[in-house]
JSON list of C-alpha atoms in Angstrom, two decimals:
[
{"chain": "A", "resi": 1, "resn": "MET", "atom": "CA", "xyz": [0.89, -22.94, -11.83]},
{"chain": "A", "resi": 2, "resn": "THR", "atom": "CA", "xyz": [-1.84, -24.57, -13.90]},
{"chain": "A", "resi": 3, "resn": "ARG", "atom": "CA", "xyz": [-5.01, -23.33, -15.62]},
{"chain": "A", "resi": 4, "resn": "ASP", "atom": "CA", "xyz": [-8.65, -24.11, -14.90]},
{"chain": "A", "resi": 5, "resn": "GLY", "atom": "CA", "xyz": [-11.13, -25.21, -17.57]},
{"chain": "A", "resi": 6, "resn": "PHE", "atom": "CA", "xyz": [-11.54, -21.61, -18.80]},
{"chain": "A", "resi": 7, "resn": "GLY", "atom": "CA", "xyz": [-7.80, -20.82, -18.97]},
{"chain": "A", "resi": 8, "resn": "ARG", "atom": "CA", "xyz": [-7.56, -18.85, -15.72]},
{"chain": "A", "resi": 9, "resn": "PRO", "atom": "CA", "xyz": [-4.32, -19.36, -13.71]},
{"chain": "A", "resi": 10, "resn": "VAL", "atom": "CA", "xyz": [-4.46, -21.58, -10.62]},
{"chain": "A", "resi": 11, "resn": "CYS", "atom": "CA", "xyz": [-1.66, -22.23, -8.14]},
{"chain": "A", "resi": 12, "resn": "ALA", "atom": "CA", "xyz": [-2.45, -25.89, -7.55]},
{"chain": "A", "resi": 13, "resn": "GLU", "atom": "CA", "xyz": [-0.05, -26.45, -4.65]},
{"chain": "A", "resi": 14, "resn": "PRO", "atom": "CA", "xyz": [1.40, -23.43, -2.88]},
{"chain": "A", "resi": 15, "resn": "PRO", "atom": "CA", "xyz": [5.01, -23.68, -1.73]},
{"chain": "A", "resi": 16, "resn": "ALA", "atom": "CA", "xyz": [5.45, -24.76, 1.90]},
{"chain": "A", "resi": 17, "resn": "ALA", "atom": "CA", "xyz": [7.01, -21.37, 2.70]},
{"chain": "A", "resi": 18, "resn": "ALA", "atom": "CA", "xyz": [3.69, -19.67, 1.83]},
{"chain": "A", "resi": 19, "resn": "GLY", "atom": "CA", "xyz": [2.18, -20.98, 5.08]},
{"chain": "A", "resi": 20, "resn": "ARG", "atom": "CA", "xyz": [-0.93, -22.39, 3.41]},
{"chain": "A", "resi": 21, "resn": "ARG", "atom": "CA", "xyz": [-2.31, -25.81, 4.30]},
{"chain": "A", "resi": 22, "resn": "PRO", "atom": "CA", "xyz": [-1.56, -28.59, 1.78]},
{"chain": "A", "resi": 23, "resn": "GLY", "atom": "CA", "xyz": [-4.22, -28.81, -0.90]},
{"chain": "A", "resi": 24, "resn": "THR", "atom": "CA", "xyz": [-5.03, -25.09, -0.84]},
{"chain": "A", "resi": 25, "resn": "ARG", "atom": "CA", "xyz": [-5.56, -23.72, -4.31]},
{"chain": "A", "resi": 26, "resn": "LEU", "atom": "CA", "xyz": [-5.05, -20.06, -5.16]},
{"chain": "A", "resi": 27, "resn": "TYR", "atom": "CA", "xyz": [-7.06, -18.64, -8.06]},
{"chain": "A", "resi": 28, "resn": "LEU", "atom": "CA", "xyz": [-6.31, -15.33, -9.73]},
{"chain": "A", "resi": 29, "resn": "ASP", "atom": "CA", "xyz": [-7.61, -13.13, -12.50]},
{"chain": "A", "resi": 30, "resn": "THR", "atom": "CA", "xyz": [-6.55, -9.82, -13.99]},
{"chain": "A", "resi": 31, "resn": "GLY", "atom": "CA", "xyz": [-8.47, -6.90, -15.42]},
{"chain": "A", "resi": 32, "resn": "ALA", "atom": "CA", "xyz": [-7.63, -3.46, -16.77]},
{"chain": "A", "resi": 33, "resn": "ASP", "atom": "CA", "xyz": [-9.32, -0.15, -17.39]},
{"chain": "A", "resi": 34, "resn": "THR", "atom": "CA", "xyz": [-7.86, 2.62, -19.51]},
{"chain": "A", "resi": 35, "resn": "GLY", "atom": "CA", "xyz": [-5.22, 3.55, -16.98]},
{"chain": "A", "resi": 36, "resn": "ARG", "atom": "CA", "xyz": [-4.55, 0.71, -14.52]},
{"chain": "A", "resi": 37, "resn": "ARG", "atom": "CA", "xyz": [-4.28, -3.02, -14.14]},
{"chain": "A", "resi": 38, "resn": "PHE", "atom": "CA", "xyz": [-5.95, -4.96, -11.35]},
{"chain": "A", "resi": 39, "resn": "LEU", "atom": "CA", "xyz": [-5.37, -8.42, -9.89]},
{"chain": "A", "resi": 40, "resn": "ALA", "atom": "CA", "xyz": [-7.84, -10.45, -7.80]},
{"chain": "A", "resi": 41, "resn": "LEU", "atom": "CA", "xyz": [-6.88, -13.48, -5.71]},
{"chain": "A", "resi": 42, "resn": "SER", "atom": "CA", "xyz": [-9.18, -16.02, -4.08]},
{"chain": "A", "resi": 43, "resn": "THR", "atom": "CA", "xyz": [-8.45, -19.13, -2.02]},
{"chain": "A", "resi": 44, "resn": "ASP", "atom": "CA", "xyz": [-10.08, -22.41, -3.10]},
{"chain": "A", "resi": 45, "resn": "LEU", "atom": "CA", "xyz": [-12.67, -20.71, -5.37]},
{"chain": "A", "resi": 46, "resn": "PRO", "atom": "CA", "xyz": [-12.35, -19.66, -9.02]},
{"chain": "A", "resi": 47, "resn": "VAL", "atom": "CA", "xyz": [-12.46, -15.87, -9.38]},
{"chain": "A", "resi": 48, "resn": "ALA", "atom": "CA", "xyz": [-13.23, -13.59, -12.34]},
{"chain": "A", "resi": 49, "resn": "LEU", "atom": "CA", "xyz": [-12.59, -9.85, -12.39]},
{"chain": "A", "resi": 50, "resn": "SER", "atom": "CA", "xyz": [-14.13, -6.99, -14.36]},
{"chain": "A", "resi": 51, "resn": "VAL", "atom": "CA", "xyz": [-12.86, -3.39, -14.27]},
{"chain": "A", "resi": 52, "resn": "HIS", "atom": "CA", "xyz": [-14.26, -0.34, -16.08]},
{"chain": "A", "resi": 53, "resn": "THR", "atom": "CA", "xyz": [-13.93, 3.41, -16.08]},
{"chain": "A", "resi": 54, "resn": "VAL", "atom": "CA", "xyz": [-17.10, 5.29, -15.09]},
{"chain": "A", "resi": 55, "resn": "PRO", "atom": "CA", "xyz": [-18.51, 6.74, -18.35]},
{"chain": "A", "resi": 56, "resn": "PRO", "atom": "CA", "xyz": [-18.80, 10.54, -18.47]},
{"chain": "A", "resi": 57, "resn": "GLY", "atom": "CA", "xyz": [-21.89, 12.35, -19.68]},
{"chain": "A", "resi": 58, "resn": "PRO", "atom": "CA", "xyz": [-25.25, 10.95, -20.79]},
{"chain": "A", "resi": 59, "resn": "VAL", "atom": "CA", "xyz": [-25.67, 7.19, -20.52]},
{"chain": "A", "resi": 60, "resn": "GLY", "atom": "CA", "xyz": [-28.89, 6.69, -22.55]},
{"chain": "A", "resi": 61, "resn": "GLU", "atom": "CA", "xyz": [-27.37, 4.75, -25.47]},
{"chain": "A", "resi": 62, "resn": "LEU", "atom": "CA", "xyz": [-25.28, 2.66, -23.07]},
{"chain": "A", "resi": 63, "resn": "LEU", "atom": "CA", "xyz": [-28.41, 1.14, -21.48]},
{"chain": "A", "resi": 64, "resn": "LEU", "atom": "CA", "xyz": [-29.05, -1.38, -24.28]},
{"chain": "A", "resi": 65, "resn": "PRO", "atom": "CA", "xyz": [-27.43, -4.45, -22.63]},
{"chain": "A", "resi": 66, "resn": "PHE", "atom": "CA", "xyz": [-29.50, -4.02, -19.45]},
{"chain": "A", "resi": 67, "resn": "THR", "atom": "CA", "xyz": [-32.84, -5.37, -18.25]},
{"chain": "A", "resi": 68, "resn": "PRO", "atom": "CA", "xyz": [-35.79, -2.97, -17.80]},
{"chain": "A", "resi": 69, "resn": "LEU", "atom": "CA", "xyz": [-35.30, -3.14, -14.01]},
{"chain": "A", "resi": 70, "resn": "GLU", "atom": "CA", "xyz": [-31.63, -2.18, -14.36]},
{"chain": "A", "resi": 71, "resn": "ARG", "atom": "CA", "xyz": [-32.42, 0.64, -16.79]},
{"chain": "A", "resi": 72, "resn": "GLY", "atom": "CA", "xyz": [-34.89, 2.07, -14.27]},
{"chain": "A", "resi": 73, "resn": "TYR", "atom": "CA", "xyz": [-32.31, 1.82, -11.49]},
{"chain": "A", "resi": 74, "resn": "VAL", "atom": "CA", "xyz": [-29.78, 3.81, -13.55]},
{"chain": "A", "resi": 75, "resn": "GLN", "atom": "CA", "xyz": [-32.29, 6.38, -14.79]},
{"chain": "A", "resi": 76, "resn": "GLU", "atom": "CA", "xyz": [-33.75, 7.09, -11.32]},
{"chain": "A", "resi": 77, "resn": "ALA", "atom": "CA", "xyz": [-30.32, 8.15, -10.03]},
{"chain": "A", "resi": 78, "resn": "PRO", "atom": "CA", "xyz": [-29.27, 11.80, -10.06]},
{"chain": "A", "resi": 79, "resn": "VAL", "atom": "CA", "xyz": [-27.65, 12.63, -13.41]},
{"chain": "A", "resi": 80, "resn": "GLY", "atom": "CA", "xyz": [-24.16, 12.78, -11.87]},
{"chain": "A", "resi": 81, "resn": "ARG", "atom": "CA", "xyz": [-24.47, 9.23, -10.41]},
{"chain": "A", "resi": 82, "resn": "ARG", "atom": "CA", "xyz": [-25.90, 7.44, -13.47]},
{"chain": "A", "resi": 83, "resn": "GLY", "atom": "CA", "xyz": [-22.53, 6.62, -15.01]},
{"chain": "A", "resi": 84, "resn": "ARG", "atom": "CA", "xyz": [-21.28, 4.99, -11.79]},
{"chain": "A", "resi": 85, "resn": "ARG", "atom": "CA", "xyz": [-24.46, 2.90, -11.44]},
{"chain": "A", "resi": 86, "resn": "LEU", "atom": "CA", "xyz": [-24.21, 1.81, -15.06]},
{"chain": "A", "resi": 87, "resn": "ALA", "atom": "CA", "xyz": [-20.54, 0.83, -14.74]},
{"chain": "A", "resi": 88, "resn": "GLN", "atom": "CA", "xyz": [-21.23, -1.00, -11.47]},
{"chain": "A", "resi": 89, "resn": "LEU", "atom": "CA", "xyz": [-24.00, -3.10, -13.04]},
{"chain": "A", "resi": 90, "resn": "TRP", "atom": "CA", "xyz": [-21.86, -3.80, -16.10]},
{"chain": "A", "resi": 91, "resn": "THR", "atom": "CA", "xyz": [-18.84, -5.01, -14.11]},
{"chain": "A", "resi": 92, "resn": "ARG", "atom": "CA", "xyz": [-21.09, -7.34, -12.11]},
{"chain": "A", "resi": 93, "resn": "LYS", "atom": "CA", "xyz": [-22.54, -8.86, -15.30]},
{"chain": "A", "resi": 94, "resn": "GLU", "atom": "CA", "xyz": [-19.17, -9.17, -17.01]},
{"chain": "A", "resi": 95, "resn": "ALA", "atom": "CA", "xyz": [-17.47, -10.77, -14.00]},
{"chain": "A", "resi": 96, "resn": "ALA", "atom": "CA", "xyz": [-20.33, -13.28, -13.68]},
{"chain": "A", "resi": 97, "resn": "LEU", "atom": "CA", "xyz": [-20.19, -14.15, -17.39]},
{"chain": "A", "resi": 98, "resn": "ARG", "atom": "CA", "xyz": [-16.42, -14.52, -17.29]},
{"chain": "A", "resi": 99, "resn": "LEU", "atom": "CA", "xyz": [-16.64, -16.78, -14.23]},
{"chain": "A", "resi": 100, "resn": "THR", "atom": "CA", "xyz": [-19.08, -19.16, -15.88]},
{"chain": "A", "resi": 101, "resn": "GLY", "atom": "CA", "xyz": [-17.00, -19.16, -19.06]},
{"chain": "A", "resi": 102, "resn": "ARG", "atom": "CA", "xyz": [-19.87, -17.93, -21.18]},
{"chain": "A", "resi": 103, "resn": "GLY", "atom": "CA", "xyz": [-18.11, -14.83, -22.46]},
{"chain": "A", "resi": 104, "resn": "GLU", "atom": "CA", "xyz": [-21.29, -13.97, -24.36]},
{"chain": "A", "resi": 105, "resn": "LEU", "atom": "CA", "xyz": [-21.48, -10.30, -23.55]},
{"chain": "A", "resi": 106, "resn": "ALA", "atom": "CA", "xyz": [-24.13, -9.99, -26.27]},
{"chain": "A", "resi": 107, "resn": "ALA", "atom": "CA", "xyz": [-26.46, -11.93, -23.93]},
{"chain": "A", "resi": 108, "resn": "ALA", "atom": "CA", "xyz": [-25.92, -9.45, -21.09]},
{"chain": "A", "resi": 109, "resn": "ASP", "atom": "CA", "xyz": [-29.44, -8.00, -21.43]},
{"chain": "A", "resi": 110, "resn": "ALA", "atom": "CA", "xyz": [-30.85, -11.37, -20.33]},
{"chain": "A", "resi": 111, "resn": "ILE", "atom": "CA", "xyz": [-28.85, -11.39, -17.08]},
{"chain": "A", "resi": 112, "resn": "ASP", "atom": "CA", "xyz": [-30.18, -9.50, -14.08]},
{"chain": "A", "resi": 113, "resn": "ALA", "atom": "CA", "xyz": [-27.39, -8.02, -11.95]},
{"chain": "A", "resi": 114, "resn": "LEU", "atom": "CA", "xyz": [-29.78, -6.09, -9.72]},
{"chain": "A", "resi": 115, "resn": "SER", "atom": "CA", "xyz": [-32.38, -8.48, -8.26]},
{"chain": "A", "resi": 116, "resn": "GLY", "atom": "CA", "xyz": [-29.88, -10.55, -6.27]},
{"chain": "A", "resi": 117, "resn": "ALA", "atom": "CA", "xyz": [-27.61, -7.60, -5.46]},
{"chain": "A", "resi": 118, "resn": "ARG", "atom": "CA", "xyz": [-28.41, -7.62, -1.75]},
{"chain": "A", "resi": 119, "resn": "GLU", "atom": "CA", "xyz": [-27.27, -11.26, -1.52]},
{"chain": "A", "resi": 120, "resn": "GLY", "atom": "CA", "xyz": [-24.47, -10.75, -4.06]},
{"chain": "A", "resi": 121, "resn": "THR", "atom": "CA", "xyz": [-25.80, -13.32, -6.53]},
{"chain": "A", "resi": 122, "resn": "ILE", "atom": "CA", "xyz": [-26.27, -13.30, -10.28]},
{"chain": "A", "resi": 123, "resn": "VAL", "atom": "CA", "xyz": [-27.96, -16.23, -11.99]},
{"chain": "A", "resi": 124, "resn": "ILE", "atom": "CA", "xyz": [-26.56, -17.04, -15.43]},
{"chain": "A", "resi": 125, "resn": "PRO", "atom": "CA", "xyz": [-29.10, -18.99, -17.50]},
{"chain": "A", "resi": 126, "resn": "GLY", "atom": "CA", "xyz": [-27.86, -22.04, -19.36]},
{"chain": "A", "resi": 127, "resn": "SER", "atom": "CA", "xyz": [-27.61, -22.04, -23.15]},
{"chain": "A", "resi": 128, "resn": "ALA", "atom": "CA", "xyz": [-25.99, -23.92, -26.00]},
{"chain": "A", "resi": 129, "resn": "ALA", "atom": "CA", "xyz": [-22.78, -22.03, -25.14]},
{"chain": "A", "resi": 130, "resn": "GLY", "atom": "CA", "xyz": [-22.62, -23.25, -21.54]},
{"chain": "A", "resi": 131, "resn": "PRO", "atom": "CA", "xyz": [-24.43, -24.70, -18.53]},
{"chain": "A", "resi": 132, "resn": "GLY", "atom": "CA", "xyz": [-24.97, -21.41, -16.68]},
{"chain": "A", "resi": 133, "resn": "GLY", "atom": "CA", "xyz": [-24.93, -21.26, -12.89]},
{"chain": "A", "resi": 134, "resn": "THR", "atom": "CA", "xyz": [-24.79, -18.78, -10.05]},
{"chain": "A", "resi": 135, "resn": "ALA", "atom": "CA", "xyz": [-22.02, -16.24, -9.57]},
{"chain": "A", "resi": 136, "resn": "TYR", "atom": "CA", "xyz": [-21.38, -14.58, -6.22]},
{"chain": "A", "resi": 137, "resn": "VAL", "atom": "CA", "xyz": [-20.29, -11.01, -6.88]},
{"chain": "A", "resi": 138, "resn": "ARG", "atom": "CA", "xyz": [-18.75, -8.29, -4.77]},
{"chain": "A", "resi": 139, "resn": "ASP", "atom": "CA", "xyz": [-17.67, -4.77, -5.60]},
{"chain": "A", "resi": 140, "resn": "LEU", "atom": "CA", "xyz": [-13.98, -4.02, -5.07]},
{"chain": "A", "resi": 141, "resn": "PRO", "atom": "CA", "xyz": [-12.33, -0.70, -4.18]},
{"chain": "A", "resi": 142, "resn": "ALA", "atom": "CA", "xyz": [-11.02, 0.78, -7.42]},
{"chain": "A", "resi": 143, "resn": "GLY", "atom": "CA", "xyz": [-10.89, 4.58, -7.20]},
{"chain": "A", "resi": 144, "resn": "PRO", "atom": "CA", "xyz": [-13.18, 7.53, -7.86]},
{"chain": "A", "resi": 145, "resn": "GLN", "atom": "CA", "xyz": [-13.58, 7.06, -11.64]},
{"chain": "A", "resi": 146, "resn": "THR", "atom": "CA", "xyz": [-13.19, 3.28, -11.85]},
{"chain": "A", "resi": 147, "resn": "VAL", "atom": "CA", "xyz": [-15.38, 0.41, -10.70]},
{"chain": "A", "resi": 148, "resn": "ALA", "atom": "CA", "xyz": [-14.32, -3.21, -10.22]},
{"chain": "A", "resi": 149, "resn": "CYS", "atom": "CA", "xyz": [-16.16, -6.39, -9.37]},
{"chain": "A", "resi": 150, "resn": "ALA", "atom": "CA", "xyz": [-15.02, -9.93, -8.60]},
{"chain": "A", "resi": 151, "resn": "ALA", "atom": "CA", "xyz": [-17.18, -13.03, -9.01]},
{"chain": "A", "resi": 152, "resn": "THR", "atom": "CA", "xyz": [-16.63, -16.39, -7.32]},
{"chain": "A", "resi": 153, "resn": "SER", "atom": "CA", "xyz": [-18.38, -19.72, -7.77]},
{"chain": "A", "resi": 154, "resn": "ALA", "atom": "CA", "xyz": [-19.59, -19.88, -4.14]},
{"chain": "A", "resi": 155, "resn": "PRO", "atom": "CA", "xyz": [-19.91, -17.42, -1.27]},
{"chain": "A", "resi": 156, "resn": "ALA", "atom": "CA", "xyz": [-16.41, -16.42, -0.22]},
{"chain": "A", "resi": 157, "resn": "PRO", "atom": "CA", "xyz": [-15.24, -14.69, 2.94]},
{"chain": "A", "resi": 158, "resn": "GLY", "atom": "CA", "xyz": [-13.18, -12.32, 0.82]},
{"chain": "A", "resi": 159, "resn": "VAL", "atom": "CA", "xyz": [-11.30, -11.64, -2.36]},
{"chain": "A", "resi": 160, "resn": "ARG", "atom": "CA", "xyz": [-7.99, -9.83, -2.15]},
{"chain": "A", "resi": 161, "resn": "SER", "atom": "CA", "xyz": [-7.32, -7.30, -4.89]},
{"chain": "A", "resi": 162, "resn": "TRP", "atom": "CA", "xyz": [-4.40, -5.14, -5.99]},
{"chain": "A", "resi": 163, "resn": "ARG", "atom": "CA", "xyz": [-4.05, -2.34, -8.49]},
{"chain": "A", "resi": 164, "resn": "ALA", "atom": "CA", "xyz": [-0.96, -1.03, -10.24]},
{"chain": "A", "resi": 165, "resn": "ASN", "atom": "CA", "xyz": [-0.11, 2.60, -9.50]},
{"chain": "A", "resi": 166, "resn": "ALA", "atom": "CA", "xyz": [1.41, 3.21, -12.92]},
{"chain": "A", "resi": 167, "resn": "PRO", "atom": "CA", "xyz": [-0.29, 3.20, -16.32]},
{"chain": "A", "resi": 168, "resn": "CYS", "atom": "CA", "xyz": [-0.63, -0.09, -18.14]},
{"chain": "A", "resi": 169, "resn": "GLY", "atom": "CA", "xyz": [2.14, -1.13, -20.46]},
{"chain": "A", "resi": 170, "resn": "PRO", "atom": "CA", "xyz": [1.68, -1.89, -24.14]},
{"chain": "A", "resi": 171, "resn": "ALA", "atom": "CA", "xyz": [-0.82, -4.57, -25.12]},
{"chain": "A", "resi": 172, "resn": "GLY", "atom": "CA", "xyz": [0.59, -8.03, -24.58]},
{"chain": "A", "resi": 173, "resn": "THR", "atom": "CA", "xyz": [2.84, -7.11, -21.66]},
{"chain": "A", "resi": 174, "resn": "HIS", "atom": "CA", "xyz": [2.22, -8.20, -18.09]},
{"chain": "A", "resi": 175, "resn": "GLY", "atom": "CA", "xyz": [1.98, -4.99, -16.11]},
{"chain": "A", "resi": 176, "resn": "GLY", "atom": "CA", "xyz": [4.26, -2.93, -18.35]},
{"chain": "A", "resi": 177, "resn": "ALA", "atom": "CA", "xyz": [6.03, -0.17, -16.44]},
{"chain": "A", "resi": 178, "resn": "ALA", "atom": "CA", "xyz": [4.00, -0.82, -13.28]},
{"chain": "A", "resi": 179, "resn": "ALA", "atom": "CA", "xyz": [5.31, -4.36, -12.89]},
{"chain": "A", "resi": 180, "resn": "GLN", "atom": "CA", "xyz": [8.89, -3.36, -13.69]},
{"chain": "A", "resi": 181, "resn": "ALA", "atom": "CA", "xyz": [8.84, -0.49, -11.18]},
{"chain": "A", "resi": 182, "resn": "GLY", "atom": "CA", "xyz": [7.06, -2.52, -8.52]},
{"chain": "A", "resi": 183, "resn": "GLY", "atom": "CA", "xyz": [4.19, 0.01, -8.51]},
{"chain": "A", "resi": 184, "resn": "VAL", "atom": "CA", "xyz": [1.54, -2.24, -6.99]},
{"chain": "A", "resi": 185, "resn": "GLN", "atom": "CA", "xyz": [-0.84, -1.20, -4.22]},
{"chain": "A", "resi": 186, "resn": "ALA", "atom": "CA", "xyz": [-2.95, -3.63, -2.23]},
{"chain": "A", "resi": 187, "resn": "THR", "atom": "CA", "xyz": [-6.57, -2.56, -1.90]},
{"chain": "A", "resi": 188, "resn": "ASP", "atom": "CA", "xyz": [-8.92, -3.61, 0.85]},
{"chain": "A", "resi": 189, "resn": "THR", "atom": "CA", "xyz": [-10.25, -7.14, 0.95]},
{"chain": "A", "resi": 190, "resn": "ALA", "atom": "CA", "xyz": [-13.81, -7.15, -0.29]},
{"chain": "A", "resi": 191, "resn": "THR", "atom": "CA", "xyz": [-16.27, -9.42, 1.45]},
{"chain": "A", "resi": 192, "resn": "ALA", "atom": "CA", "xyz": [-19.55, -10.81, 0.26]}
]
């Protein structure tokens, strides 16, 4: 196990027993919402994951880090669907920013997660903090009150994701009670 340039884990050479061809690289990333941990795995492409709970109630003040087009998209939805739309856009932006290593969530209002949604692309403009690039995003199954998104550096046939069935452990632990009890559930493979 090694790490890529942004510190994400990479399995540089899978064991022969894994059945993967020599040279295959496995990339993974983790994310958590208030109640669960998620893991995303991609073959031969870096992957970044973002997971968030759908916000309850009015979303007006939460619209600040969004473009005017995105704000309109959220506000045109029925009141009961606005929180899900907002969380979906946010996870797409965050996954794309994490993938490119920018980590500048303060610049999220300059990134459009809606225009390229049909193709699954988000363009990250370059800045002094990093070169930018294009992220290929896909929504992942996460549950009724949670949204998740994975971003890869090129179109990918799929990203495999898992979620823990038990609550997260204390900060700084890897899976807490879920990992110790083996409470992990594979979700569907998401395709671009």
